[in-house]
Short mmCIF file of C-alpha atoms in Angstrom, two decimals:
data_model
loop_
_atom_site.label_atom_id
_atom_site.label_comp_id
_atom_site.label_asym_id
_atom_site.label_seq_id
_atom_site.Cartn_x
_atom_site.Cartn_y
_atom_site.Cartn_z
CA MET A 21 43.06 -6.48 16.91
CA MET A 22 39.01 -6.28 17.55
CA ASN A 23 36.85 -7.24 14.46
CA PRO A 24 34.74 -4.61 12.80
CA ALA A 25 31.59 -6.18 14.03
CA ASN A 26 32.75 -6.32 17.52
CA ALA A 27 34.43 -2.49 17.43
CA SER A 28 31.12 -1.47 16.22
CA ARG A 29 29.36 -2.72 19.23
CA ALA A 30 32.07 -2.06 21.44
CA ASN A 31 31.71 1.80 20.62
CA GLU A 32 27.88 1.43 20.66
CA GLN A 33 27.91 0.02 24.17
CA TRP A 34 30.56 2.59 25.34
CA ALA A 35 28.43 5.44 23.92
CA TYR A 36 25.39 4.09 25.59
CA ALA A 37 27.12 3.66 29.16
CA LEU A 38 28.44 7.19 29.22
CA GLN A 39 25.15 8.40 27.97
CA CYS A 40 23.48 6.48 30.69
CA TYR A 41 25.90 7.67 33.42
CA ALA A 42 24.98 11.19 32.45
CA HIS A 43 21.49 10.81 33.74
CA PRO A 44 20.61 12.60 37.11
CA GLY A 45 21.13 9.86 40.00
CA VAL A 46 22.48 7.14 37.79
CA PRO A 47 26.31 7.71 39.09
CA GLN A 48 25.18 7.68 42.67
CA ALA A 49 22.88 4.64 42.07
CA CYS A 50 25.71 2.73 40.23
CA LEU A 51 28.17 3.53 42.90
CA LEU A 52 25.81 2.67 45.67
CA LEU A 53 25.20 -1.07 44.30
CA GLN A 54 28.60 -1.26 43.52
CA ASP A 55 30.13 -0.36 47.14
CA ARG A 56 27.21 -2.59 48.85
CA LEU A 57 27.08 -5.39 46.21
CA SER A 58 30.27 -5.66 44.69
CA LEU A 59 28.19 -4.92 41.60
CA ASP A 60 30.12 -4.57 38.24
CA VAL A 61 28.75 -1.23 37.19
CA LEU A 62 30.04 -2.31 33.44
CA VAL A 63 28.21 -5.49 33.62
CA LEU A 64 24.93 -3.65 34.66
CA LEU A 65 25.45 -1.10 31.97
CA HIS A 66 26.48 -4.21 29.43
CA ALA A 67 23.05 -5.89 30.39
CA ALA A 68 20.88 -2.81 30.14
CA CYS A 69 22.66 -2.11 26.51
CA LEU A 70 21.57 -5.70 25.57
CA ALA A 71 18.05 -5.00 26.71
CA HIS A 72 17.57 -1.78 25.70
CA LEU A 73 19.21 -1.26 22.16
CA HIS A 74 19.08 -5.08 21.08
CA GLY A 75 16.12 -6.25 22.77
CA VAL A 76 17.45 -9.21 24.77
CA ASN A 77 15.75 -10.79 27.63
CA VAL A 78 18.67 -10.55 29.67
CA THR A 79 18.95 -13.52 32.03
CA ARG A 80 21.17 -14.41 35.25
CA GLN A 81 23.55 -16.86 33.17
CA ASP A 82 24.13 -14.09 30.68
CA VAL A 83 25.10 -12.16 33.89
CA ALA A 84 27.51 -14.81 35.27
CA HIS A 85 28.96 -15.15 31.46
CA ALA A 86 29.63 -11.14 31.34
CA ASP A 87 30.96 -11.09 34.73
CA ALA A 88 33.24 -14.10 34.23
CA GLU A 89 34.45 -12.28 31.09
CA VAL A 90 35.85 -9.40 33.13
CA THR A 91 36.22 -10.87 36.53
CA ASP A 92 40.28 -11.01 36.59
CA TRP A 93 40.42 -7.67 34.49
CA ARG A 94 38.52 -6.06 37.33
CA GLU A 95 40.13 -7.71 40.01
CA GLN A 96 43.57 -7.19 38.87
CA VAL A 97 43.40 -3.82 37.35
CA VAL A 98 40.12 -1.83 37.61
CA ARG A 99 39.78 -2.34 41.31
CA PRO A 100 43.58 -1.66 42.33
CA LEU A 101 43.32 1.70 40.25
CA ARG A 102 40.10 2.69 41.92
CA THR A 103 41.55 1.92 45.39
CA VAL A 104 44.55 4.03 44.46
CA ARG A 105 42.35 6.91 43.04
CA ARG A 106 40.12 6.71 46.30
CA ALA A 107 42.94 6.65 48.60
CA ILE A 108 44.29 10.04 47.58
CA GLY A 109 41.23 11.67 48.13
CA LYS A 110 39.89 15.06 46.69
CA GLU A 111 40.83 17.30 49.53
CA ASP A 112 44.60 17.29 48.75
CA ALA A 113 45.17 19.63 45.85
CA SER A 114 48.66 18.85 45.46
CA LEU A 115 47.79 15.58 44.24
CA SER A 116 45.13 16.39 41.99
CA GLY A 117 47.23 15.91 38.94
CA LEU A 118 48.13 12.52 40.32
CA ARG A 119 44.66 11.63 41.08
CA ALA A 120 43.45 12.91 37.86
CA GLN A 121 46.19 10.62 35.84
CA ILE A 122 44.83 7.43 37.94
CA GLN A 123 41.30 8.20 37.22
CA GLN A 124 41.95 8.33 33.38
CA ALA A 125 43.76 5.01 33.61
CA GLU A 126 40.88 3.74 35.47
CA LEU A 127 38.49 4.89 32.85
CA GLN A 128 40.93 3.41 29.95
CA ALA A 129 40.79 0.35 32.04
CA GLU A 130 36.91 0.40 32.43
CA ARG A 131 36.92 0.98 28.44
CA HIS A 132 38.78 -2.11 28.03
CA ALA A 133 36.60 -4.20 30.16
CA MET A 134 33.46 -2.68 28.01
CA ASP A 135 35.18 -4.00 24.91
CA ARG A 136 35.60 -7.44 26.20
CA LEU A 137 31.90 -7.39 27.13
CA ALA A 138 31.03 -6.23 23.57
CA ALA A 139 32.82 -9.20 22.04
CA ILE A 140 30.37 -11.63 23.80
CA PRO A 141 27.78 -12.68 21.05
CA LEU A 142 24.52 -11.46 21.70
CA PRO A 143 22.39 -14.14 23.45
CA ALA A 144 19.40 -15.54 21.85
CA GLY A 145 16.02 -14.21 23.33
CA ARG A 146 15.33 -11.04 21.56
CA ARG A 147 11.82 -9.55 21.78
CA PRO A 148 10.18 -7.38 19.20
CA GLU A 149 9.03 -4.67 21.66
CA PRO A 150 11.20 -2.49 23.58
CA PRO A 151 12.78 -4.09 26.64
CA SER A 152 11.63 -3.74 30.20
CA SER A 153 13.88 -3.02 33.15
CA ALA A 154 14.03 -6.69 34.09
CA ALA A 155 17.91 -6.33 33.10
CA ILE A 156 18.80 -3.99 36.14
CA ALA A 157 17.06 -6.28 38.62
CA VAL A 158 18.51 -9.45 37.38
CA VAL A 159 22.10 -7.98 37.34
CA ALA A 160 21.24 -6.66 41.08
CA ASP A 161 19.94 -9.95 42.06
CA PHE A 162 23.05 -12.00 40.64
CA TYR A 163 25.49 -9.69 42.60
CA GLY A 164 23.33 -9.22 45.74
CA GLU A 165 22.85 -12.89 46.12
CA ARG A 166 26.59 -13.65 45.61
CA HIS A 167 27.90 -10.85 47.58
CA ALA A 168 25.17 -11.13 50.72
CA GLY A 169 24.38 -14.82 50.42
CA ASP A 170 21.42 -15.30 52.48
CA ALA A 171 21.33 -12.01 54.11
CA ASP A 172 18.98 -9.43 53.46
CA TRP A 173 20.72 -7.23 51.09
CA LYS A 174 17.73 -5.64 49.45
CA THR A 175 17.56 -2.52 51.99
CA PRO A 176 15.60 0.69 51.00
CA GLU A 177 18.58 2.22 49.68
CA VAL A 178 19.54 -0.69 47.35
CA GLU A 179 15.93 -0.79 46.14
CA GLN A 180 15.90 3.15 45.42
CA ALA A 181 18.87 2.83 43.55
CA ILE A 182 17.65 -0.05 41.27
CA ALA A 183 14.51 1.81 40.65
CA THR A 184 16.63 4.97 39.99
CA LEU A 185 18.57 2.56 37.33
CA GLU A 186 15.51 0.97 35.87
CA HIS A 187 13.93 4.56 35.03
CA ALA A 188 17.04 6.34 33.60
CA LEU A 189 18.48 3.20 32.10
CA CYS A 190 15.31 2.00 30.19
CA MET A 191 14.62 5.54 28.53
CA PRO A 192 14.50 5.61 25.07
CA PRO A 193 17.98 6.44 23.38
CA ALA A 194 18.77 10.00 22.43
CA GLY A 195 17.29 10.97 19.15
CA SER A 196 14.73 8.03 19.27
#
């Protein structure tokens, strides 16, 4: 069972992730980076939450630690569910119920991954000022360099996706 402090952070991060994902252009930008760089969108949203809500200067080591925390779960549970959901597709109406069930299972698996990320102790390096959008670039660089190696992974589409996320994910939280 999750301790109350971790449960509170997990709920906060999940709410933040859902709020961010609702911004125009964010789902498309996240999916582009996920597909092109094998970027883990949950790690991205976790880092953005740390920077935005907690004033953490997110480092490459923070991203590596977060990625390591969810790698096995992502590879063994989340990605297989995503692959099955995508294989079913939206065009076959007779399979829409099955696709919806798989999508719900994928969302629950992602929520579990976010809970695991929220359990990571907050890193040092808090700032008193609202954070910059640097966390987005740090995450994109981590996955881009790891996925593409020395190849030029910063295509115009990737750069635009990063810019979209930097703008949307670093807006003041609702109600601020």
